[in-house]
Short mmCIF file of C-alpha atoms in Angstrom, two decimals:
data_model
loop_
_atom_site.label_atom_id
_atom_site.label_comp_id
_atom_site.label_asym_id
_atom_site.label_seq_id
_atom_site.Cartn_x
_atom_site.Cartn_y
_atom_site.Cartn_z
CA MET A 21 146.03 155.37 147.56
CA ASN A 22 146.74 156.51 151.32
CA LYS A 23 147.69 160.23 151.11
CA SER A 24 151.11 159.27 152.79
CA ILE A 25 153.60 157.05 150.96
CA ILE A 26 156.93 156.24 152.21
CA VAL A 27 159.81 154.68 149.78
CA ALA A 28 162.64 152.60 151.34
CA LEU A 29 165.79 152.84 149.47
CA ASP A 30 168.74 150.94 150.03
CA LEU A 31 171.54 152.07 147.36
CA THR A 32 170.78 150.03 144.93
CA ASP A 33 169.81 150.48 141.07
CA HIS A 34 166.30 149.51 142.26
CA ASP A 35 166.21 152.99 143.73
CA LEU A 36 165.66 154.38 140.37
CA THR A 37 162.23 152.03 139.98
CA LEU A 38 160.91 152.96 142.59
CA ILE A 39 161.76 157.24 142.62
CA LYS A 40 159.92 157.04 139.31
CA PHE A 41 157.02 154.81 140.36
CA ALA A 42 156.56 156.97 143.81
CA GLN A 43 156.73 160.20 141.19
CA GLN A 44 154.00 158.80 139.14
CA VAL A 45 151.80 157.97 142.74
CA GLN A 46 152.35 161.31 143.31
CA SER A 47 150.91 162.89 139.97
CA THR A 48 148.09 160.24 139.47
CA TYR A 49 146.70 160.62 143.66
CA GLN A 50 148.05 164.39 144.33
CA ILE A 51 149.97 163.65 147.29
CA ALA A 52 151.57 166.35 148.66
CA LYS A 53 154.92 165.02 149.38
CA VAL A 54 156.55 161.60 149.33
CA HIS A 55 158.80 160.68 152.27
CA PHE A 56 161.74 158.35 151.53
CA VAL A 57 163.64 157.13 154.05
CA HIS A 58 166.88 155.27 154.24
CA ASN A 59 168.53 152.97 157.37
CA ILE A 60 172.00 152.45 157.83
CA LYS A 61 173.10 149.46 159.71
CA ILE A 62 175.23 150.18 162.21
CA SER A 63 176.37 146.76 162.43
CA GLU A 64 177.98 147.02 159.32
CA LEU A 65 180.07 149.92 159.52
CA ASP A 66 182.54 147.78 160.85
CA GLU A 67 186.36 149.46 161.96
CA ILE A 68 187.81 147.87 158.74
CA LEU A 69 185.40 150.52 157.37
CA SER A 70 185.66 153.03 160.07
CA ASP A 71 189.59 153.25 159.00
CA MET A 72 189.00 153.71 155.66
CA MET A 73 186.66 156.67 156.19
CA GLU A 74 189.10 158.07 158.27
CA ASP A 75 187.56 161.38 159.66
CA ARG A 76 184.27 161.32 156.61
CA GLN A 77 181.19 160.45 157.53
CA ILE A 78 178.88 157.80 155.70
CA GLY A 79 175.82 159.56 156.59
CA PRO A 80 176.08 162.71 154.64
CA MET A 81 177.97 160.75 151.23
CA ILE A 82 174.31 158.32 151.68
CA SER A 83 171.90 161.63 151.56
CA LYS A 84 174.36 163.02 148.88
CA ASN A 85 174.24 160.43 146.39
CA LEU A 86 170.40 159.45 147.35
CA GLU A 87 169.54 162.86 146.81
CA ASN A 88 170.74 163.09 143.54
CA LYS A 89 168.87 160.17 142.74
CA ILE A 90 165.79 161.68 143.98
CA LYS A 91 166.24 165.59 142.17
CA SER A 92 166.60 163.73 138.67
CA ILE A 93 163.47 162.64 138.94
CA PHE A 94 161.51 164.89 141.72
CA LYS A 95 161.96 168.35 139.83
CA GLU A 96 160.37 170.29 143.11
CA SER A 97 162.20 170.41 146.54
CA ASP A 98 159.54 170.88 148.31
CA SER A 99 157.19 167.72 147.10
CA TYR A 100 159.51 165.30 148.85
CA ASP A 101 161.68 164.97 152.15
CA LEU A 102 164.70 162.37 152.74
CA THR A 103 165.11 161.03 155.56
CA LEU A 104 168.08 158.47 157.41
CA LEU A 105 167.76 155.97 160.06
CA GLU A 106 170.35 154.20 161.77
CA GLY A 107 170.10 151.38 163.24
CA ASP A 108 170.42 147.20 162.94
CA ASN A 109 167.16 146.65 162.02
CA THR A 110 165.76 147.90 159.21
CA GLU A 111 162.20 147.40 159.68
CA PHE A 112 161.56 148.43 163.02
CA GLY A 113 163.22 151.13 162.36
CA ILE A 114 160.93 152.29 159.51
CA SER A 115 158.08 151.04 161.35
CA GLU A 116 158.73 153.25 164.55
CA TRP A 117 159.57 156.12 162.26
CA VAL A 118 156.02 155.80 160.22
CA LYS A 119 153.91 155.74 163.55
CA LYS A 120 155.36 158.99 164.08
CA MET A 121 153.57 160.27 161.39
CA ASN A 122 149.95 159.15 162.84
CA LYS A 123 148.25 158.32 159.42
CA PRO A 124 147.44 155.60 156.85
CA THR A 125 150.58 155.10 155.46
CA THR A 126 152.00 152.65 152.22
CA ALA A 127 155.17 151.75 151.74
CA LEU A 128 156.59 151.56 148.68
CA LEU A 129 159.66 148.74 148.60
CA GLY A 130 161.50 147.20 146.01
CA TRP A 131 160.65 143.60 144.95
CA LYS A 132 163.78 141.35 144.57
CA THR A 133 165.01 138.58 142.52
CA VAL A 134 165.79 135.20 144.35
CA GLU A 135 169.43 135.87 143.53
CA ASN A 136 169.12 139.57 145.08
CA GLY A 137 167.52 138.08 147.78
CA THR A 138 164.13 137.30 148.77
CA GLY A 139 161.13 138.92 150.10
CA ALA A 140 162.55 139.07 153.72
CA MET A 141 162.50 142.30 154.48
CA ALA A 142 159.21 142.56 152.69
CA GLN A 143 157.82 139.82 154.98
CA LYS A 144 159.65 141.28 158.02
CA LEU A 145 158.01 144.89 157.64
CA ILE A 146 154.66 143.70 156.71
CA ARG A 147 154.46 141.88 159.84
CA ILE A 148 155.41 144.64 161.97
CA PHE A 149 153.85 147.52 159.82
CA GLN A 150 150.52 149.47 160.44
CA GLY A 151 149.88 150.25 157.10
CA ASP A 152 149.57 148.99 153.43
CA VAL A 153 153.08 147.49 151.46
CA LEU A 154 153.07 148.26 147.93
CA LEU A 155 156.07 145.78 146.25
CA ILE A 156 157.62 146.67 142.91
CA PRO A 157 159.34 144.50 140.57
CA ARG A 158 162.56 147.27 139.20
CA ASP A 159 162.42 148.69 135.83
CA THR A 160 158.54 148.94 136.33
CA SER A 161 155.99 151.31 135.52
CA PHE A 162 153.30 153.27 137.32
CA LYS A 163 149.85 151.68 135.27
CA MET A 164 146.37 151.44 136.72
CA GLN A 165 144.10 150.12 133.70
CA SER A 166 143.73 146.84 134.64
CA ILE A 167 143.76 144.88 138.55
CA LEU A 168 143.39 141.34 139.75
CA ILE A 169 141.94 140.44 143.05
CA PRO A 170 142.72 136.71 144.19
CA THR A 171 140.70 135.94 147.31
CA ASP A 172 139.12 133.30 149.63
CA LEU A 173 135.95 135.71 150.44
CA SER A 174 137.02 135.87 153.76
CA SER A 175 135.48 138.59 155.30
CA ASN A 176 139.15 140.71 154.64
CA PHE A 177 138.05 140.73 151.56
CA SER A 178 136.07 144.28 152.28
CA LYS A 179 138.93 146.11 152.87
CA VAL A 180 140.77 144.66 149.78
CA LYS A 181 137.19 145.77 147.74
CA ASN A 182 137.90 149.42 149.65
CA LYS A 183 141.11 149.84 149.18
CA VAL A 184 140.61 148.87 145.33
CA GLU A 185 138.05 151.21 144.86
CA ASP A 186 140.41 153.82 146.48
CA LEU A 187 143.55 152.94 144.15
CA LEU A 188 141.61 153.04 140.87
CA PRO A 189 141.49 156.50 139.14
CA THR A 190 138.38 158.99 138.66
CA GLY A 191 137.70 158.49 134.80
CA SER A 192 140.13 156.07 133.49
CA PRO A 193 139.28 153.06 131.98
CA PHE A 194 140.19 149.76 134.39
CA GLN A 195 138.90 145.79 134.41
CA VAL A 196 138.70 144.76 138.07
CA SER A 197 139.12 140.60 137.71
CA ILE A 198 138.63 138.90 141.22
CA ILE A 199 139.46 135.39 141.47
CA LYS A 200 139.20 131.97 144.00
CA SER A 201 140.60 129.79 143.46
CA PHE A 202 139.74 126.13 144.96
CA ASN A 203 140.15 122.06 145.14
CA ILE A 204 138.99 119.18 145.50
CA PRO A 205 140.56 117.09 148.27
CA SER A 206 141.77 113.61 146.61
CA VAL A 207 140.80 111.28 149.20
CA PHE A 208 137.46 111.99 147.66
CA PHE A 209 138.72 111.10 144.31
CA PRO A 210 137.37 107.18 144.81
CA PHE A 211 134.35 108.06 145.76
CA ILE A 212 132.75 110.84 143.47
CA ASP A 213 132.48 112.17 140.42
CA ASP A 214 135.09 114.51 140.01
CA GLN A 215 133.55 116.34 136.72
CA GLU A 216 130.04 116.78 138.78
CA THR A 217 131.42 117.80 142.18
CA LYS A 218 134.03 120.44 140.29
CA VAL A 219 130.84 122.47 138.51
CA LYS A 220 129.09 121.80 141.89
CA ALA A 221 131.44 123.72 143.95
CA GLU A 222 131.62 126.05 141.07
CA LYS A 223 127.82 127.37 141.79
CA LEU A 224 128.42 127.21 145.69
CA ILE A 225 131.02 129.65 145.05
CA MET A 226 129.25 131.72 142.59
CA VAL A 227 126.04 131.62 145.27
CA GLN A 228 128.96 132.93 147.78
CA TYR A 229 130.43 135.39 146.04
CA GLU A 230 126.52 136.85 144.48
CA ALA A 231 125.64 137.27 148.67
CA LEU A 232 128.85 138.78 149.42
CA LYS A 233 128.51 141.04 146.26
CA LYS A 234 124.97 142.45 147.53
CA LYS A 235 126.25 142.88 150.67
CA LEU A 236 129.47 145.09 149.48
CA LYS A 237 127.76 146.63 146.95
CA ILE A 238 130.35 145.43 144.40
CA SER A 239 130.51 146.99 141.10
CA ASP A 240 128.36 144.60 138.07
CA THR A 241 131.98 145.84 135.99
CA TRP A 242 133.95 143.96 138.30
CA SER A 243 134.20 139.83 137.37
CA PHE A 244 134.89 136.86 139.34
CA LYS A 245 135.46 133.76 138.53
CA ALA A 246 135.69 130.10 140.93
CA VAL A 247 139.15 128.69 139.49
CA TYR A 248 139.58 125.23 139.65
CA GLN A 249 143.43 124.25 141.30
CA ASN A 250 143.83 120.93 140.19
CA GLY A 251 146.40 120.01 141.95
CA LYS A 252 148.57 123.18 141.04
CA SER A 253 149.30 125.67 144.07
CA ILE A 254 147.52 128.65 144.49
CA SER A 255 150.40 130.97 143.78
CA ASP A 256 150.53 129.06 140.46
CA ILE A 257 147.42 129.47 139.93
CA ILE A 258 147.29 133.44 140.49
CA LEU A 259 150.17 133.38 138.25
CA ARG A 260 148.30 132.31 135.41
CA GLU A 261 145.19 134.24 136.00
CA ASN A 262 147.55 137.35 136.26
CA LYS A 263 149.49 136.63 132.50
CA ASN A 264 145.78 135.89 131.39
CA CYS A 265 144.15 138.80 132.70
CA ARG A 266 147.26 141.29 131.53
CA ALA A 267 146.81 142.78 135.11
CA ASP A 268 148.70 146.13 135.71
CA MET A 269 148.53 145.47 139.56
CA LEU A 270 148.08 142.33 142.15
CA VAL A 271 146.05 143.31 145.43
CA MET A 272 145.66 140.98 148.01
CA ALA A 273 145.33 141.40 151.70
CA ALA A 274 147.98 140.18 154.15
CA LYS A 275 146.04 137.01 155.38
CA GLY A 276 143.04 135.51 154.67
CA ALA A 277 140.11 133.87 156.68
CA SER A 278 142.32 132.50 159.23
CA THR A 279 142.27 133.69 162.60
CA ILE A 280 146.09 133.25 163.51
CA ALA A 281 147.22 136.23 165.12
CA THR A 282 147.75 139.89 162.71
CA ILE A 283 152.02 139.27 163.16
CA PHE A 284 151.58 136.49 160.63
CA LEU A 285 151.51 136.53 157.21
CA GLY A 286 148.81 134.40 155.03
CA SER A 287 150.51 131.09 153.74
CA THR A 288 149.06 132.59 149.87
CA THR A 289 150.57 135.79 150.54
CA ASN A 290 153.89 134.85 151.89
CA GLU A 291 153.95 132.19 149.02
CA ILE A 292 153.82 134.99 146.55
CA ILE A 293 156.46 137.20 147.84
CA ASN A 294 158.57 134.55 148.16
CA ARG A 295 157.90 133.94 144.49
CA ASP A 296 160.65 135.25 141.95
CA PRO A 297 159.07 139.31 140.96
CA PHE A 298 155.92 139.24 138.35
CA GLN A 299 153.35 142.06 138.77
CA VAL A 300 153.60 144.59 140.83
CA LEU A 301 151.90 143.68 144.57
CA TYR A 302 149.53 145.86 146.87
CA ILE A 303 149.42 144.57 150.57
CA VAL A 304 146.18 144.95 152.14
CA LYS A 305 147.07 145.19 155.90
#
């Protein structure tokens, strides 16, 4: 885990989940200080609201509300700080604020249901944020006993592998499962033996993984499986395998083998973010 973490709060009930999760992360990884941040969107403070507030300032009221939430979890005042930003673009404001820290940073965000907002904020932040992003569903606590890594075994896998090794607490029992999903284009079905081709594809993928395992010195304790999609989407496969291995956290690269610019998300990562939250999701940049 990066030794600098920020937690984006939004004044909803999701805040308490994020604050508790951040406290558990701080304790596990001996992080000196947690940085909480909230952006006040100036455009949302219209004239009617301003008239209702009269001479009262919204900033101190928001600060007090958030401080009370944080203090209910963080008992030592020097273990955290709270910053209020003001701007119309939350993602840009947070990104620019973190740049001033000039250190590797992980941002903790709430991962919400479709009814409470899609992954739009997370998508925008991941595109411009220079650090990692950790998406946390509501009412989720921190656990680190089982990690699932969906991958295409591209060059970005080395970043994910290094991050997972960094995430695993020393001395704790853990299970790391790696999956690569694959498909056989249906256009070939009239001319090939589907089952035979599936077996050959699995063997080729295993050879590819064994070469990568040797190159990156991947632990023998980490399991690897090639999963045939059989018409299902990659995100469907990830969701199914996540349930099968009972993972505590999903760790993915922001994008796979694509050579597109880093401001774009990989299609699979983008699709996962847009699903209803089903697991803690760590996006590695």
